[in-house]
Amino acid sequence: MDVLSGSIITFILAVIVVYILFTTWLTMRFRSKSSSEFNNAAKTLPAIVVGILLMSEFIGTKSTIGTAESAYTHGLAASWSIVTVSIAFFIFSYFLAGKFYKTGQYTISGIISEKFGRSTKLVVSIIMIVALLLVNLGNYLSGSAAISSILGLPLMTCAIITAIVSTFYFTFGGMKGVAWVTILHSLVKYAGVLITLGVALYLTKGWEPMTQQLPEHFFTWDGSIGWGTIGAWFIGNMGAIFATQFIIQAITSSKSEKDAKKSTLYAALLCLPLAIAIGVIGVAARYLYPDIDPIYAFPVFMQHMNPVLSAVVATSLVASIFVGVSTVALATTTLIIDDFYVPKANPTPEQRMKITRYVSIIIGFIPLLGVALAPELLTLSFFTRALRTSIAVVAAMGFYLPYFNSNRGATIGLTLSGITTTVWYLLDNPFGIDNMYIAIIVPFIVLVLNRLISSPAKKESNVEEEL
């Protein structure tokens, strides 16, 4: 990919700086002033705002750059990586969104606790905190790498700027501030993708020239990816949506159970156009530039844009980074405060808000250690989804298979799942079995076995009570 000229880069940087300053002001304008506003916006957010927030959490820089890269290599079927997010949101809306909202809890650990008990709650919280820290490491790495490749800035410089700005957003904005600022971020993101799509189709002279020159599999349902991988995407995205802390926190910011369900439907609908657009962009890049590094499939089109359009596209990538980092860090902070600090310290509302801001700053900067020391950890993306999927399995069994509601079984199952999934990942998925399936099977088997083992004891206890 050709490097943008110095004057264009300077202009883009100026636009990004102005954008950051404006969104910083906007964050302070809508900042959270209490713990309830910080955690779930005091249940005041309209369904469409929550829907946009949910969509932006899953369609970040990593999804945008990564899906276009995959489409460049495998064809339009790469869009399934985002389409499966949309499908998962639809399923979540009908089966779990309302049930989660009715619990009155805004943490996944709190919801699990109501069904199983405190020990299970703590295990869930620890697994989720670790998973979310790794997710944000991936966000820092992928986002910073994308911006670095476009603007020519050092990777660590981009990561530090990301940390400073994103940490400010969620430390002061909380759920309330992040939600409203995300509306602007999402508008810029959509504009960036649609501008790039328009430029790509203009350069290819439409759809037909691509279908005539590129291999046939580029336009089939599964491309060269295969249904096995697409199925893994679906399971991973469904598990992440069903059990990720931020999803729970976002939907419980809705005004009612009905709005909570509607918000996830909005998220599903908002994901679909982006899925198709980004896939087409990747295929168009393959048609026009068959010899470039696939990672540039999305940003390569910036060299054909005027400075204003280039600035919008670059800013859209920056906005995607800020949304992803802010929402994940907000969720991590909430779990630490609610599950570990509050039960021990029993703070006043003022003390709680003060400590929350301190913890937020720490959580915002921890991923920088990973950027500096272990950039190869970017490959952990699907592993973190596997960890969260194990929680989704337990949550689903708690609501739909109450016969297996055992605190002991859930605690052991999740602990064993976390250990075996991690070992399986580190061993590079032996026998060709993805660690995602280990995360699903282990807690299910443990809960079933625990029920079978404990059933005779329960029957004997019931007989003694009758006598």
CSV table of C-alpha atoms in Angstrom, one decimal:
chain,number,residue,atom,x,y,z
A,1,MET,CA,0.0,0.0,0.0
A,2,ASP,CA,1.3,3.5,-0.9
A,3,VAL,CA,2.0,5.7,2.1
A,4,LEU,CA,-0.2,8.8,2.3
A,5,SER,CA,1.6,12.2,1.7
A,6,GLY,CA,2.8,14.2,4.6
A,7,SER,CA,0.3,16.9,4.1
A,8,ILE,CA,-2.6,14.5,4.1
A,9,ILE,CA,-1.4,12.8,7.2
A,10,THR,CA,-1.0,16.1,8.9
A,11,PHE,CA,-4.6,17.0,7.9
A,12,ILE,CA,-5.9,13.7,9.2
A,13,LEU,CA,-4.1,14.0,12.5
A,14,ALA,CA,-5.6,17.5,12.9
A,15,VAL,CA,-9.1,16.2,12.3
A,16,ILE,CA,-8.6,13.3,14.7
A,17,VAL,CA,-7.3,15.8,17.4
A,18,VAL,CA,-10.4,18.0,16.9
A,19,TYR,CA,-12.6,14.9,17.1
A,20,ILE,CA,-11.0,13.8,20.3
A,21,LEU,CA,-11.3,17.2,21.9
A,22,PHE,CA,-15.0,17.4,20.9
A,23,THR,CA,-15.8,13.9,22.2
A,24,THR,CA,-13.9,14.7,25.4
A,25,TRP,CA,-16.2,17.7,25.9
A,26,LEU,CA,-19.2,15.6,25.1
A,27,THR,CA,-18.1,13.0,27.7
A,28,MET,CA,-17.9,15.6,30.4
A,29,ARG,CA,-21.3,17.0,29.3
A,30,PHE,CA,-22.9,13.5,29.9
A,31,ARG,CA,-20.6,12.2,32.5
A,32,SER,CA,-21.8,9.9,35.3
A,33,LYS,CA,-22.2,11.6,38.6
A,34,SER,CA,-23.3,8.6,40.7
A,35,SER,CA,-22.6,4.9,40.9
A,36,SER,CA,-26.0,4.0,39.3
A,37,GLU,CA,-25.2,6.3,36.3
A,38,PHE,CA,-21.7,4.8,36.1
A,39,ASN,CA,-22.9,1.2,36.1
A,40,ASN,CA,-26.1,1.2,34.1
A,41,ALA,CA,-27.0,4.9,33.4
A,42,ALA,CA,-29.6,4.7,36.1
A,43,LYS,CA,-31.8,2.7,33.6
A,44,THR,CA,-32.5,5.8,31.5
A,45,LEU,CA,-31.1,4.9,28.1
A,46,PRO,CA,-33.5,4.6,25.1
A,47,ALA,CA,-33.5,1.2,23.3
A,48,ILE,CA,-32.0,2.6,20.1
A,49,VAL,CA,-29.0,4.1,22.1
A,50,VAL,CA,-28.4,0.8,23.8
A,51,GLY,CA,-28.7,-1.0,20.4
A,52,ILE,CA,-26.0,1.3,18.9
A,53,LEU,CA,-23.9,0.7,22.0
A,54,LEU,CA,-24.2,-3.1,21.6
A,55,MET,CA,-23.4,-3.0,17.9
A,56,SER,CA,-20.4,-0.8,18.3
A,57,GLU,CA,-19.0,-3.2,21.0
A,58,PHE,CA,-18.8,-6.0,18.5
A,59,ILE,CA,-18.0,-4.1,15.3
A,60,GLY,CA,-14.7,-2.4,16.2
A,61,THR,CA,-11.4,-1.9,14.4
A,62,LYS,CA,-10.5,-5.6,14.8
A,63,SER,CA,-13.7,-6.7,13.1
A,64,THR,CA,-13.5,-4.0,10.4
A,65,ILE,CA,-9.9,-4.6,9.4
A,66,GLY,CA,-10.0,-8.3,10.2
A,67,THR,CA,-13.2,-9.1,8.2
A,68,ALA,CA,-11.9,-7.2,5.1
A,69,GLU,CA,-8.6,-9.0,5.4
A,70,SER,CA,-10.4,-12.4,5.6
A,71,ALA,CA,-12.6,-11.5,2.6
A,72,TYR,CA,-9.5,-10.6,0.6
A,73,THR,CA,-8.2,-14.1,1.2
A,74,HIS,CA,-11.4,-16.3,1.4
A,75,GLY,CA,-14.1,-14.3,-0.4
A,76,LEU,CA,-17.4,-12.8,0.6
A,77,ALA,CA,-18.1,-15.6,3.1
A,78,ALA,CA,-15.9,-13.8,5.5
A,79,SER,CA,-18.9,-11.6,6.2
A,80,TRP,CA,-20.3,-14.5,8.3
A,81,SER,CA,-17.9,-13.4,11.1
A,82,ILE,CA,-20.2,-10.4,11.5
A,83,VAL,CA,-23.5,-11.9,10.3
A,84,THR,CA,-23.2,-14.5,13.0
A,85,VAL,CA,-23.1,-11.6,15.5
A,86,SER,CA,-26.4,-10.4,14.1
A,87,ILE,CA,-28.0,-13.9,14.4
A,88,ALA,CA,-26.7,-14.3,18.0
A,89,PHE,CA,-28.2,-10.9,18.9
A,90,PHE,CA,-31.6,-12.1,17.5
A,91,ILE,CA,-31.4,-15.3,19.6
A,92,PHE,CA,-30.3,-13.4,22.7
A,93,SER,CA,-33.2,-11.0,22.4
A,94,TYR,CA,-35.8,-13.8,22.4
A,95,PHE,CA,-34.3,-16.2,25.0
A,96,LEU,CA,-32.2,-14.3,27.5
A,97,ALA,CA,-32.4,-10.5,27.3
A,98,GLY,CA,-35.7,-10.3,29.1
A,99,LYS,CA,-34.8,-12.9,31.7
A,100,PHE,CA,-31.5,-11.1,32.5
A,101,TYR,CA,-33.2,-7.7,32.8
A,102,LYS,CA,-35.9,-9.1,35.2
A,103,THR,CA,-33.2,-10.2,37.7
A,104,GLY,CA,-32.5,-6.6,38.5
A,105,GLN,CA,-28.8,-7.4,38.3
A,106,TYR,CA,-26.3,-5.5,36.0
A,107,THR,CA,-23.4,-8.0,36.3
A,108,ILE,CA,-23.2,-11.5,34.8
A,109,SER,CA,-21.7,-12.7,38.1
A,110,GLY,CA,-24.7,-11.3,40.0
A,111,ILE,CA,-27.2,-13.1,37.7
A,112,ILE,CA,-25.2,-16.3,38.0
A,113,SER,CA,-25.2,-15.9,41.8
A,114,GLU,CA,-29.0,-15.8,41.9
A,115,LYS,CA,-29.2,-19.2,40.2
A,116,PHE,CA,-26.2,-20.9,41.8
A,117,GLY,CA,-24.6,-19.1,44.7
A,118,ARG,CA,-21.7,-16.9,45.9
A,119,SER,CA,-18.8,-19.3,45.1
A,120,THR,CA,-20.0,-19.6,41.5
A,121,LYS,CA,-20.4,-15.9,41.4
A,122,LEU,CA,-16.7,-15.3,42.3
A,123,VAL,CA,-15.5,-17.9,39.8
A,124,VAL,CA,-17.5,-16.3,37.0
A,125,SER,CA,-16.2,-12.8,38.0
A,126,ILE,CA,-12.6,-13.9,37.9
A,127,ILE,CA,-13.0,-15.7,34.6
A,128,MET,CA,-14.7,-12.7,33.1
A,129,ILE,CA,-12.2,-10.2,34.4
A,130,VAL,CA,-9.3,-12.2,32.9
A,131,ALA,CA,-11.1,-12.6,29.6
A,132,LEU,CA,-12.0,-8.9,29.3
A,133,LEU,CA,-8.4,-7.8,30.1
A,134,LEU,CA,-7.3,-10.1,27.2
A,135,VAL,CA,-10.0,-8.7,25.0
A,136,ASN,CA,-8.8,-5.2,25.6
A,137,LEU,CA,-5.2,-6.3,24.9
A,138,GLY,CA,-6.5,-7.4,21.5
A,139,ASN,CA,-8.3,-4.1,21.0
A,140,TYR,CA,-5.2,-2.1,21.8
A,141,LEU,CA,-3.0,-4.2,19.5
A,142,SER,CA,-5.3,-4.4,16.5
A,143,GLY,CA,-6.5,-0.8,16.8
A,144,SER,CA,-3.0,0.7,17.3
A,145,ALA,CA,-1.6,-1.5,14.5
A,146,ALA,CA,-4.3,-0.2,12.1
A,147,ILE,CA,-3.7,3.4,12.9
A,148,SER,CA,0.1,3.0,12.9
A,149,SER,CA,0.0,1.4,9.4
A,150,ILE,CA,-2.1,4.3,8.0
A,151,LEU,CA,-0.4,7.3,9.7
A,152,GLY,CA,3.1,6.0,10.1
A,153,LEU,CA,3.1,6.5,13.9
A,154,PRO,CA,4.9,4.1,16.2
A,155,LEU,CA,2.7,1.3,17.5
A,156,MET,CA,3.3,2.2,21.2
A,157,THR,CA,2.5,5.8,20.6
A,158,CYS,CA,-0.9,4.9,19.1
A,159,ALA,CA,-1.5,2.5,22.1
A,160,ILE,CA,-0.6,5.2,24.7
A,161,ILE,CA,-2.9,7.7,23.0
A,162,THR,CA,-5.7,5.1,22.9
A,163,ALA,CA,-5.2,4.3,26.6
A,164,ILE,CA,-5.3,8.0,27.7
A,165,VAL,CA,-8.4,9.0,25.6
A,166,SER,CA,-10.4,5.8,26.2
A,167,THR,CA,-9.6,5.8,30.0
A,168,PHE,CA,-10.8,9.4,30.2
A,169,TYR,CA,-14.1,8.4,28.4
A,170,PHE,CA,-15.1,5.6,30.7
A,171,THR,CA,-13.5,6.9,33.9
A,172,PHE,CA,-15.6,10.1,33.9
A,173,GLY,CA,-18.4,9.1,31.5
A,174,GLY,CA,-19.3,5.7,32.9
A,175,MET,CA,-22.1,3.9,31.1
A,176,LYS,CA,-24.1,7.1,30.7
A,177,GLY,CA,-21.3,9.1,29.1
A,178,VAL,CA,-20.0,6.2,27.0
A,179,ALA,CA,-23.4,5.4,25.7
A,180,TRP,CA,-24.2,8.9,24.4
A,181,VAL,CA,-20.7,9.5,23.0
A,182,THR,CA,-20.9,6.2,21.2
A,183,ILE,CA,-23.7,7.5,19.1
A,184,LEU,CA,-21.3,9.9,17.5
A,185,HIS,CA,-18.6,7.3,17.3
A,186,SER,CA,-21.0,4.9,15.5
A,187,LEU,CA,-22.2,7.6,13.0
A,188,VAL,CA,-18.5,8.2,12.1
A,189,LYS,CA,-17.9,4.5,11.9
A,190,TYR,CA,-20.8,3.9,9.5
A,191,ALA,CA,-19.8,6.8,7.4
A,192,GLY,CA,-16.2,5.5,7.2
A,193,VAL,CA,-17.3,2.0,6.0
A,194,LEU,CA,-19.9,3.4,3.5
A,195,ILE,CA,-17.4,5.9,2.0
A,196,THR,CA,-14.8,3.1,1.6
A,197,LEU,CA,-17.5,0.8,0.0
A,198,GLY,CA,-18.5,3.6,-2.4
A,199,VAL,CA,-14.8,4.2,-3.4
A,200,ALA,CA,-14.2,0.5,-3.8
A,201,LEU,CA,-17.2,-0.1,-6.1
A,202,TYR,CA,-16.3,3.0,-8.1
A,203,LEU,CA,-12.8,1.7,-8.7
A,204,THR,CA,-14.0,-1.8,-9.7
A,205,LYS,CA,-16.7,-0.3,-11.9
A,206,GLY,CA,-19.4,-2.3,-10.1
A,207,TRP,CA,-20.0,-5.9,-9.1
A,208,GLU,CA,-19.9,-7.7,-12.4
A,209,PRO,CA,-16.2,-7.2,-13.2
A,210,MET,CA,-15.2,-8.8,-9.9
A,211,THR,CA,-17.4,-11.9,-10.5
A,212,GLN,CA,-15.9,-12.4,-14.0
A,213,GLN,CA,-12.2,-12.2,-12.9
A,214,LEU,CA,-12.1,-13.6,-9.3
A,215,PRO,CA,-12.4,-17.3,-8.5
A,216,GLU,CA,-16.0,-18.6,-8.2
A,217,HIS,CA,-15.6,-19.5,-4.5
A,218,PHE,CA,-15.2,-15.8,-3.7
A,219,PHE,CA,-19.0,-15.5,-4.2
A,220,THR,CA,-20.3,-18.7,-2.6
A,221,TRP,CA,-21.9,-19.1,0.8
A,222,ASP,CA,-18.9,-20.6,2.5
A,223,GLY,CA,-16.0,-19.4,0.2
A,224,SER,CA,-12.8,-21.2,1.1
A,225,ILE,CA,-13.6,-20.8,4.8
A,226,GLY,CA,-15.9,-23.8,5.2
A,227,TRP,CA,-19.0,-24.3,7.4
A,228,GLY,CA,-16.9,-25.7,10.2
A,229,THR,CA,-15.2,-22.3,10.8
A,230,ILE,CA,-18.4,-20.4,10.2
A,231,GLY,CA,-20.0,-22.6,12.9
A,232,ALA,CA,-17.2,-21.8,15.3
A,233,TRP,CA,-17.7,-18.1,14.6
A,234,PHE,CA,-21.4,-18.5,15.5
A,235,ILE,CA,-20.8,-20.4,18.7
A,236,GLY,CA,-18.1,-18.0,19.8
A,237,ASN,CA,-20.2,-14.9,19.0
A,238,MET,CA,-23.3,-16.4,20.7
A,239,GLY,CA,-21.3,-17.3,23.8
A,240,ALA,CA,-19.7,-13.9,24.0
A,241,ILE,CA,-23.1,-12.1,23.6
A,242,PHE,CA,-24.9,-14.4,26.0
A,243,ALA,CA,-22.4,-14.0,28.8
A,244,THR,CA,-20.1,-10.9,28.4
A,245,GLN,CA,-20.4,-8.5,31.2
A,246,PHE,CA,-20.7,-5.4,29.1
A,247,ILE,CA,-23.7,-6.8,27.2
A,248,ILE,CA,-25.5,-7.4,30.4
A,249,GLN,CA,-24.5,-4.0,31.7
A,250,ALA,CA,-25.8,-2.3,28.5
A,251,ILE,CA,-29.2,-4.0,28.3
A,252,THR,CA,-29.9,-3.3,31.9
A,253,SER,CA,-29.4,0.4,31.2
A,254,SER,CA,-32.7,0.2,29.2
A,255,LYS,CA,-35.8,1.7,30.7
A,256,SER,CA,-37.8,-1.5,30.6
A,257,GLU,CA,-37.7,-5.2,29.8
A,258,LYS,CA,-39.4,-4.5,26.5
A,259,ASP,CA,-36.7,-1.9,25.6
A,260,ALA,CA,-34.0,-4.4,26.6
A,261,LYS,CA,-35.3,-6.9,24.1
A,262,LYS,CA,-35.7,-4.1,21.4
A,263,SER,CA,-32.2,-2.9,21.9
A,264,THR,CA,-30.7,-6.3,21.0
A,265,LEU,CA,-32.9,-6.4,17.9
A,266,TYR,CA,-31.6,-3.0,16.9
A,267,ALA,CA,-28.1,-4.2,17.4
A,268,ALA,CA,-28.7,-7.2,15.2
A,269,LEU,CA,-30.2,-5.0,12.4
A,270,LEU,CA,-27.3,-2.5,12.6
A,271,CYS,CA,-24.7,-5.2,12.2
A,272,LEU,CA,-26.0,-6.7,8.9
A,273,PRO,CA,-25.2,-3.8,6.5
A,274,LEU,CA,-21.7,-3.5,8.0
A,275,ALA,CA,-21.2,-7.2,7.5
A,276,ILE,CA,-22.0,-7.1,3.8
A,277,ALA,CA,-20.2,-3.8,3.2
A,278,ILE,CA,-16.9,-4.9,4.8
A,279,GLY,CA,-17.0,-8.2,2.9
A,280,VAL,CA,-17.4,-6.5,-0.4
A,281,ILE,CA,-14.6,-4.1,0.4
A,282,GLY,CA,-12.2,-7.0,1.0
A,283,VAL,CA,-13.3,-8.7,-2.2
A,284,ALA,CA,-12.9,-5.5,-4.2
A,285,ALA,CA,-9.4,-5.0,-2.7
A,286,ARG,CA,-8.5,-8.5,-4.0
A,287,TYR,CA,-9.7,-7.7,-7.5
A,288,LEU,CA,-7.9,-4.3,-7.6
A,289,TYR,CA,-4.7,-5.1,-5.7
A,290,PRO,CA,-4.0,-8.9,-5.8
A,291,ASP,CA,-0.4,-8.5,-4.6
A,292,ILE,CA,-0.8,-6.4,-1.4
A,293,ASP,CA,-0.7,-7.7,2.2
A,294,PRO,CA,-4.3,-8.7,3.0
A,295,ILE,CA,-4.1,-6.6,6.2
A,296,TYR,CA,-4.4,-3.5,4.0
A,297,ALA,CA,-7.6,-4.6,2.3
A,298,PHE,CA,-9.6,-1.9,4.0
A,299,PRO,CA,-7.2,1.0,4.4
A,300,VAL,CA,-5.7,0.6,0.9
A,301,PHE,CA,-8.7,2.6,-0.5
A,302,MET,CA,-7.7,5.7,1.5
A,303,GLN,CA,-5.0,6.5,-1.1
A,304,HIS,CA,-7.8,7.1,-3.6
A,305,MET,CA,-9.8,9.5,-1.5
A,306,ASN,CA,-9.5,13.3,-1.1
A,307,PRO,CA,-8.1,14.5,2.3
A,308,VAL,CA,-11.6,15.1,3.8
A,309,LEU,CA,-12.8,11.6,3.0
A,310,SER,CA,-9.5,10.1,4.1
A,311,ALA,CA,-9.9,11.9,7.4
A,312,VAL,CA,-13.4,10.6,7.9
A,313,VAL,CA,-12.3,7.0,7.3
A,314,ALA,CA,-9.3,7.3,9.6
A,315,THR,CA,-11.4,8.9,12.3
A,316,SER,CA,-13.9,6.1,12.0
A,317,LEU,CA,-11.2,3.6,12.8
A,318,VAL,CA,-10.1,5.7,15.8
A,319,ALA,CA,-13.7,5.9,17.0
A,320,SER,CA,-14.0,2.1,16.7
A,321,ILE,CA,-11.0,1.7,19.0
A,322,PHE,CA,-12.3,4.1,21.6
A,323,VAL,CA,-15.7,2.4,21.7
A,324,GLY,CA,-14.2,-1.1,22.1
A,325,VAL,CA,-11.7,-0.2,24.7
A,326,SER,CA,-14.0,2.0,26.8
A,327,THR,CA,-16.9,-0.5,27.0
A,328,VAL,CA,-14.7,-3.5,27.9
A,329,ALA,CA,-12.8,-1.5,30.5
A,330,LEU,CA,-16.0,-0.2,32.0
A,331,ALA,CA,-17.3,-3.7,32.3
A,332,THR,CA,-14.1,-4.9,33.9
A,333,THR,CA,-14.1,-2.1,36.5
A,334,THR,CA,-17.7,-2.8,37.4
A,335,LEU,CA,-17.0,-6.4,38.2
A,336,ILE,CA,-14.0,-5.6,40.4
A,337,ILE,CA,-15.9,-2.9,42.3
A,338,ASP,CA,-19.1,-4.9,42.8
A,339,ASP,CA,-17.8,-8.3,43.4
A,340,PHE,CA,-14.6,-7.6,45.4
A,341,TYR,CA,-14.4,-4.1,46.7
A,342,VAL,CA,-18.0,-3.3,47.9
A,343,PRO,CA,-18.5,-6.6,49.8
A,344,LYS,CA,-15.3,-6.1,51.8
A,345,ALA,CA,-15.3,-2.3,52.3
A,346,ASN,CA,-19.0,-1.5,52.5
A,347,PRO,CA,-18.3,2.0,51.3
A,348,THR,CA,-20.4,5.1,51.2
A,349,PRO,CA,-21.7,6.2,47.8
A,350,GLU,CA,-19.0,8.9,47.6
A,351,GLN,CA,-16.2,6.5,48.6
A,352,ARG,CA,-17.5,4.0,46.0
A,353,MET,CA,-17.5,6.5,43.2
A,354,LYS,CA,-14.0,7.7,44.2
A,355,ILE,CA,-12.5,4.2,44.2
A,356,THR,CA,-14.3,3.3,41.0
A,357,ARG,CA,-12.5,6.1,39.2
A,358,TYR,CA,-9.1,5.0,40.6
A,359,VAL,CA,-9.7,1.4,39.6
A,360,SER,CA,-10.8,2.6,36.1
A,361,ILE,CA,-7.5,4.3,35.5
A,362,ILE,CA,-5.6,1.2,36.4
A,363,ILE,CA,-7.8,-1.0,34.2
A,364,GLY,CA,-7.4,1.4,31.3
A,365,PHE,CA,-3.6,1.2,31.4
A,366,ILE,CA,-2.9,-2.5,32.2
A,367,PRO,CA,-3.2,-3.6,28.6
A,368,LEU,CA,-0.3,-1.4,27.7
A,369,LEU,CA,2.0,-3.9,29.4
A,370,GLY,CA,0.8,-6.5,26.9
A,371,VAL,CA,1.4,-4.2,24.0
A,372,ALA,CA,4.9,-3.6,25.1
A,373,LEU,CA,5.8,-7.2,26.1
A,374,ALA,CA,3.7,-9.7,24.2
A,375,PRO,CA,2.2,-8.4,20.9
A,376,GLU,CA,1.7,-12.0,19.8
A,377,LEU,CA,-1.2,-12.3,22.3
A,378,LEU,CA,-3.4,-10.8,19.6
A,379,THR,CA,-4.2,-14.5,18.7
A,380,LEU,CA,-6.1,-14.8,22.0
A,381,SER,CA,-9.3,-13.3,20.6
A,382,PHE,CA,-11.2,-16.5,20.1
A,383,PHE,CA,-9.8,-18.0,23.3
A,384,THR,CA,-11.4,-15.2,25.3
A,385,ARG,CA,-14.7,-16.0,23.6
A,386,ALA,CA,-14.3,-19.6,24.6
A,387,LEU,CA,-13.8,-18.6,28.3
A,388,ARG,CA,-17.0,-16.5,28.1
A,389,THR,CA,-18.9,-19.2,26.3
A,390,SER,CA,-18.4,-21.5,29.3
A,391,ILE,CA,-20.2,-18.9,31.4
A,392,ALA,CA,-23.0,-18.7,28.9
A,393,VAL,CA,-23.5,-22.5,29.1
A,394,VAL,CA,-23.9,-22.3,32.9
A,395,ALA,CA,-26.2,-19.3,32.6
A,396,ALA,CA,-28.4,-21.0,30.0
A,397,MET,CA,-28.7,-24.1,32.2
A,398,GLY,CA,-29.6,-22.0,35.2
A,399,PHE,CA,-32.5,-20.5,33.4
A,400,TYR,CA,-33.7,-23.4,31.2
A,401,LEU,CA,-32.6,-26.5,33.1
A,402,PRO,CA,-33.1,-25.6,36.8
A,403,TYR,CA,-32.9,-29.2,37.7
A,404,PHE,CA,-29.1,-28.8,37.4
A,405,ASN,CA,-28.9,-25.6,39.5
A,406,SER,CA,-26.1,-26.7,41.8
A,407,ASN,CA,-23.7,-24.2,43.3
A,408,ARG,CA,-21.1,-26.9,43.8
A,409,GLY,CA,-21.5,-28.3,40.2
A,410,ALA,CA,-21.4,-24.8,38.6
A,411,THR,CA,-18.3,-23.8,40.7
A,412,ILE,CA,-16.4,-26.9,39.9
A,413,GLY,CA,-17.6,-26.9,36.3
A,414,LEU,CA,-16.5,-23.4,35.6
A,415,THR,CA,-13.2,-23.8,37.4
A,416,LEU,CA,-12.4,-27.0,35.5
A,417,SER,CA,-13.6,-25.4,32.2
A,418,GLY,CA,-11.3,-22.4,32.7
A,419,ILE,CA,-8.3,-24.7,33.4
A,420,THR,CA,-8.9,-27.2,30.6
A,421,THR,CA,-9.8,-24.6,28.0
A,422,THR,CA,-6.6,-22.7,28.8
A,423,VAL,CA,-4.5,-25.9,28.7
A,424,TRP,CA,-6.2,-27.0,25.4
A,425,TYR,CA,-5.4,-23.5,23.9
A,426,LEU,CA,-1.8,-23.6,25.0
A,427,LEU,CA,-1.4,-27.1,23.5
A,428,ASP,CA,-2.7,-25.7,20.2
A,429,ASN,CA,-6.0,-27.5,20.1
A,430,PRO,CA,-5.0,-31.3,20.1
A,431,PHE,CA,-6.7,-33.7,17.8
A,432,GLY,CA,-8.0,-30.8,15.8
A,433,ILE,CA,-10.6,-30.0,18.5
A,434,ASP,CA,-11.1,-26.3,19.1
A,435,ASN,CA,-10.8,-25.1,22.6
A,436,MET,CA,-14.3,-23.5,22.1
A,437,TYR,CA,-15.8,-27.0,22.3
A,438,ILE,CA,-13.9,-27.8,25.4
A,439,ALA,CA,-15.4,-24.7,27.0
A,440,ILE,CA,-18.9,-25.8,26.1
A,441,ILE,CA,-18.7,-29.5,27.0
A,442,VAL,CA,-16.8,-29.4,30.4
A,443,PRO,CA,-19.2,-27.3,32.5
A,444,PHE,CA,-22.2,-29.1,31.0
A,445,ILE,CA,-20.8,-32.6,31.8
A,446,VAL,CA,-19.8,-31.5,35.3
A,447,LEU,CA,-23.3,-30.2,36.1
A,448,VAL,CA,-24.9,-33.3,34.8
A,449,LEU,CA,-22.6,-35.6,36.7
A,450,ASN,CA,-23.0,-33.6,39.9
A,451,ARG,CA,-26.8,-33.9,39.6
A,452,LEU,CA,-26.5,-37.7,39.0
A,453,ILE,CA,-24.2,-38.1,42.0
A,454,SER,CA,-26.2,-35.9,44.4
A,455,SER,CA,-29.6,-37.3,43.4
A,456,PRO,CA,-29.5,-40.4,45.6
A,457,ALA,CA,-28.4,-38.3,48.6
A,458,LYS,CA,-31.4,-36.0,48.1
A,459,LYS,CA,-33.8,-38.9,47.8
A,460,GLU,CA,-32.6,-40.4,51.0
A,461,SER,CA,-32.9,-37.0,52.7
A,462,ASN,CA,-36.5,-36.7,51.6
A,463,VAL,CA,-37.3,-40.1,53.0
A,464,GLU,CA,-35.9,-39.2,56.4
A,465,GLU,CA,-37.9,-36.0,56.4
A,466,GLU,CA,-41.1,-38.0,55.7
A,467,LEU,CA,-40.4,-40.4,58.5
